[in-house]
């Protein structure tokens, strides 16, 4: 089945970003969301340039719950292509983990 549309969603729980004090949670979460969005869109533009892509990264201030990165690949009929969705999710999760590991998105309170 050919992919016609890809939807990527993620959720950042700013209250879970750091275990210790001294960080600007809101700004760090904003920076992380921006970086994740850049990583996702770069990958999509390089690998799926002619495919309709939606990416949404939400930020919540609490620290409860956990929702992992979700990727859904759809065919022309609007049906989810499970194998492609899983493969894309794994690729993007790895790219995001590698791309955010250096902590450049972190903002410390002065």
Short mmCIF file of the C-alpha atoms (twelve columns), coordinates in Angstrom:
data_MODEL
# 
_entry.id   MODEL 
# 
loop_
_atom_site.group_PDB 
_atom_site.id 
_atom_site.type_symbol 
_atom_site.label_atom_id 
_atom_site.label_alt_id 
_atom_site.label_comp_id 
_atom_site.label_asym_id 
_atom_site.label_seq_id 
_atom_site.Cartn_x 
_atom_site.Cartn_y 
_atom_site.Cartn_z 
_atom_site.pdbx_PDB_model_num 
ATOM 1   C CA . UNK A 1   0.000  0.000  0.000  1 
ATOM 2   C CA . UNK A 2   1.219  3.449  -0.873 1 
ATOM 3   C CA . UNK A 3   1.346  6.128  1.821  1 
ATOM 4   C CA . UNK A 4   -0.863 9.129  1.079  1 
ATOM 5   C CA . UNK A 5   -0.747 11.009 4.415  1 
ATOM 6   C CA . UNK A 6   1.295  10.861 7.634  1 
ATOM 7   C CA . UNK A 7   0.151  12.184 11.005 1 
ATOM 8   C CA . UNK A 8   2.666  12.534 13.843 1 
ATOM 9   C CA . UNK A 9   1.630  13.468 17.379 1 
ATOM 10  C CA . UNK A 10  3.656  13.785 20.541 1 
ATOM 11  C CA . UNK A 11  3.123  15.082 24.056 1 
ATOM 12  C CA . UNK A 12  5.668  16.781 26.270 1 
ATOM 13  C CA . UNK A 13  4.901  16.754 29.985 1 
ATOM 14  C CA . UNK A 14  6.988  19.698 31.185 1 
ATOM 15  C CA . UNK A 15  6.702  18.603 34.812 1 
ATOM 16  C CA . UNK A 16  8.554  15.386 33.951 1 
ATOM 17  C CA . UNK A 17  11.479 16.953 32.102 1 
ATOM 18  C CA . UNK A 18  13.748 17.393 35.131 1 
ATOM 19  C CA . UNK A 19  14.033 15.730 38.518 1 
ATOM 20  C CA . UNK A 20  15.817 18.657 40.163 1 
ATOM 21  C CA . UNK A 21  15.126 22.389 40.535 1 
ATOM 22  C CA . UNK A 22  16.749 25.193 38.589 1 
ATOM 23  C CA . UNK A 23  15.210 24.836 35.129 1 
ATOM 24  C CA . UNK A 24  12.747 26.978 33.210 1 
ATOM 25  C CA . UNK A 25  10.175 24.284 32.498 1 
ATOM 26  C CA . UNK A 26  8.028  26.315 30.115 1 
ATOM 27  C CA . UNK A 27  10.900 27.550 27.941 1 
ATOM 28  C CA . UNK A 28  12.632 24.170 27.973 1 
ATOM 29  C CA . UNK A 29  9.399  22.462 26.882 1 
ATOM 30  C CA . UNK A 30  8.907  25.040 24.111 1 
ATOM 31  C CA . UNK A 31  12.485 24.509 22.908 1 
ATOM 32  C CA . UNK A 32  12.083 20.741 23.010 1 
ATOM 33  C CA . UNK A 33  8.835  20.897 21.052 1 
ATOM 34  C CA . UNK A 34  10.456 23.134 18.434 1 
ATOM 35  C CA . UNK A 35  13.447 20.811 18.104 1 
ATOM 36  C CA . UNK A 36  11.266 17.712 17.845 1 
ATOM 37  C CA . UNK A 37  9.182  19.432 15.168 1 
ATOM 38  C CA . UNK A 38  12.315 20.302 13.184 1 
ATOM 39  C CA . UNK A 39  13.598 16.728 13.394 1 
ATOM 40  C CA . UNK A 40  10.252 15.310 12.284 1 
ATOM 41  C CA . UNK A 41  9.799  17.713 9.377  1 
ATOM 42  C CA . UNK A 42  13.383 17.326 8.149  1 
ATOM 43  C CA . UNK A 43  12.959 13.549 8.070  1 
ATOM 44  C CA . UNK A 44  9.628  13.819 6.288  1 
ATOM 45  C CA . UNK A 45  10.907 16.309 3.708  1 
ATOM 46  C CA . UNK A 46  13.913 14.114 2.954  1 
ATOM 47  C CA . UNK A 47  12.056 10.799 2.819  1 
ATOM 48  C CA . UNK A 48  8.445  11.662 1.923  1 
ATOM 49  C CA . UNK A 49  8.610  14.960 0.006  1 
ATOM 50  C CA . UNK A 50  5.349  14.471 -1.887 1 
ATOM 51  C CA . UNK A 51  3.287  13.155 1.030  1 
ATOM 52  C CA . UNK A 52  0.834  15.236 3.080  1 
ATOM 53  C CA . UNK A 53  2.296  15.460 6.613  1 
ATOM 54  C CA . UNK A 54  0.750  16.750 9.839  1 
ATOM 55  C CA . UNK A 55  2.851  17.044 12.974 1 
ATOM 56  C CA . UNK A 56  1.531  18.206 16.340 1 
ATOM 57  C CA . UNK A 57  3.557  18.371 19.524 1 
ATOM 58  C CA . UNK A 58  1.468  19.314 22.535 1 
ATOM 59  C CA . UNK A 59  2.838  20.559 25.845 1 
ATOM 60  C CA . UNK A 60  1.180  19.952 29.205 1 
ATOM 61  C CA . UNK A 61  2.465  21.403 32.441 1 
ATOM 62  C CA . UNK A 62  1.670  18.487 34.710 1 
ATOM 63  C CA . UNK A 63  3.843  15.463 35.272 1 
ATOM 64  C CA . UNK A 64  1.251  12.710 35.270 1 
ATOM 65  C CA . UNK A 65  0.734  10.174 32.570 1 
ATOM 66  C CA . UNK A 66  2.797  9.391  29.548 1 
ATOM 67  C CA . UNK A 67  1.930  9.284  25.889 1 
ATOM 68  C CA . UNK A 68  4.628  8.167  23.480 1 
ATOM 69  C CA . UNK A 69  5.231  9.495  19.998 1 
ATOM 70  C CA . UNK A 70  2.456  8.304  17.710 1 
ATOM 71  C CA . UNK A 71  2.755  7.993  13.947 1 
ATOM 72  C CA . UNK A 72  -0.069 7.029  11.627 1 
ATOM 73  C CA . UNK A 73  0.514  6.437  7.928  1 
ATOM 74  C CA . UNK A 74  -2.628 6.442  5.791  1 
ATOM 75  C CA . UNK A 75  -3.339 5.118  2.320  1 
ATOM 76  C CA . UNK A 76  -5.414 6.930  -0.284 1 
ATOM 77  C CA . UNK A 77  -8.589 5.392  1.125  1 
ATOM 78  C CA . UNK A 78  -7.896 6.816  4.591  1 
ATOM 79  C CA . UNK A 79  -6.999 3.471  6.148  1 
ATOM 80  C CA . UNK A 80  -4.058 3.194  8.523  1 
ATOM 81  C CA . UNK A 81  -1.111 1.233  7.162  1 
ATOM 82  C CA . UNK A 82  -0.001 -0.528 10.355 1 
ATOM 83  C CA . UNK A 83  3.435  -1.769 9.251  1 
ATOM 84  C CA . UNK A 84  4.432  1.611  7.807  1 
ATOM 85  C CA . UNK A 85  3.138  3.409  10.914 1 
ATOM 86  C CA . UNK A 86  5.192  1.222  13.243 1 
ATOM 87  C CA . UNK A 87  8.331  1.530  11.120 1 
ATOM 88  C CA . UNK A 88  8.025  5.316  10.911 1 
ATOM 89  C CA . UNK A 89  7.371  5.596  14.644 1 
ATOM 90  C CA . UNK A 90  10.521 3.623  15.412 1 
ATOM 91  C CA . UNK A 91  12.639 5.666  12.995 1 
ATOM 92  C CA . UNK A 92  11.362 8.987  14.305 1 
ATOM 93  C CA . UNK A 93  11.674 7.958  17.968 1 
ATOM 94  C CA . UNK A 94  15.324 7.072  17.382 1 
ATOM 95  C CA . UNK A 95  16.034 10.291 15.471 1 
ATOM 96  C CA . UNK A 96  14.356 12.377 18.167 1 
ATOM 97  C CA . UNK A 97  16.220 10.603 20.987 1 
ATOM 98  C CA . UNK A 98  19.531 11.148 19.211 1 
ATOM 99  C CA . UNK A 99  18.720 14.726 18.208 1 
ATOM 100 C CA . UNK A 100 17.674 15.855 21.681 1 
ATOM 101 C CA . UNK A 101 20.242 13.926 23.748 1 
ATOM 102 C CA . UNK A 102 22.739 16.786 23.954 1 
ATOM 103 C CA . UNK A 103 20.290 18.883 25.992 1 
ATOM 104 C CA . UNK A 104 20.790 22.002 23.881 1 
ATOM 105 C CA . UNK A 105 17.068 22.717 24.341 1 
ATOM 106 C CA . UNK A 106 17.393 22.960 28.148 1 
ATOM 107 C CA . UNK A 107 17.033 26.396 29.780 1 
ATOM 108 C CA . UNK A 108 18.448 26.861 33.257 1 
ATOM 109 C CA . UNK A 109 17.146 29.548 35.607 1 
ATOM 110 C CA . UNK A 110 19.910 32.047 36.340 1 
# 
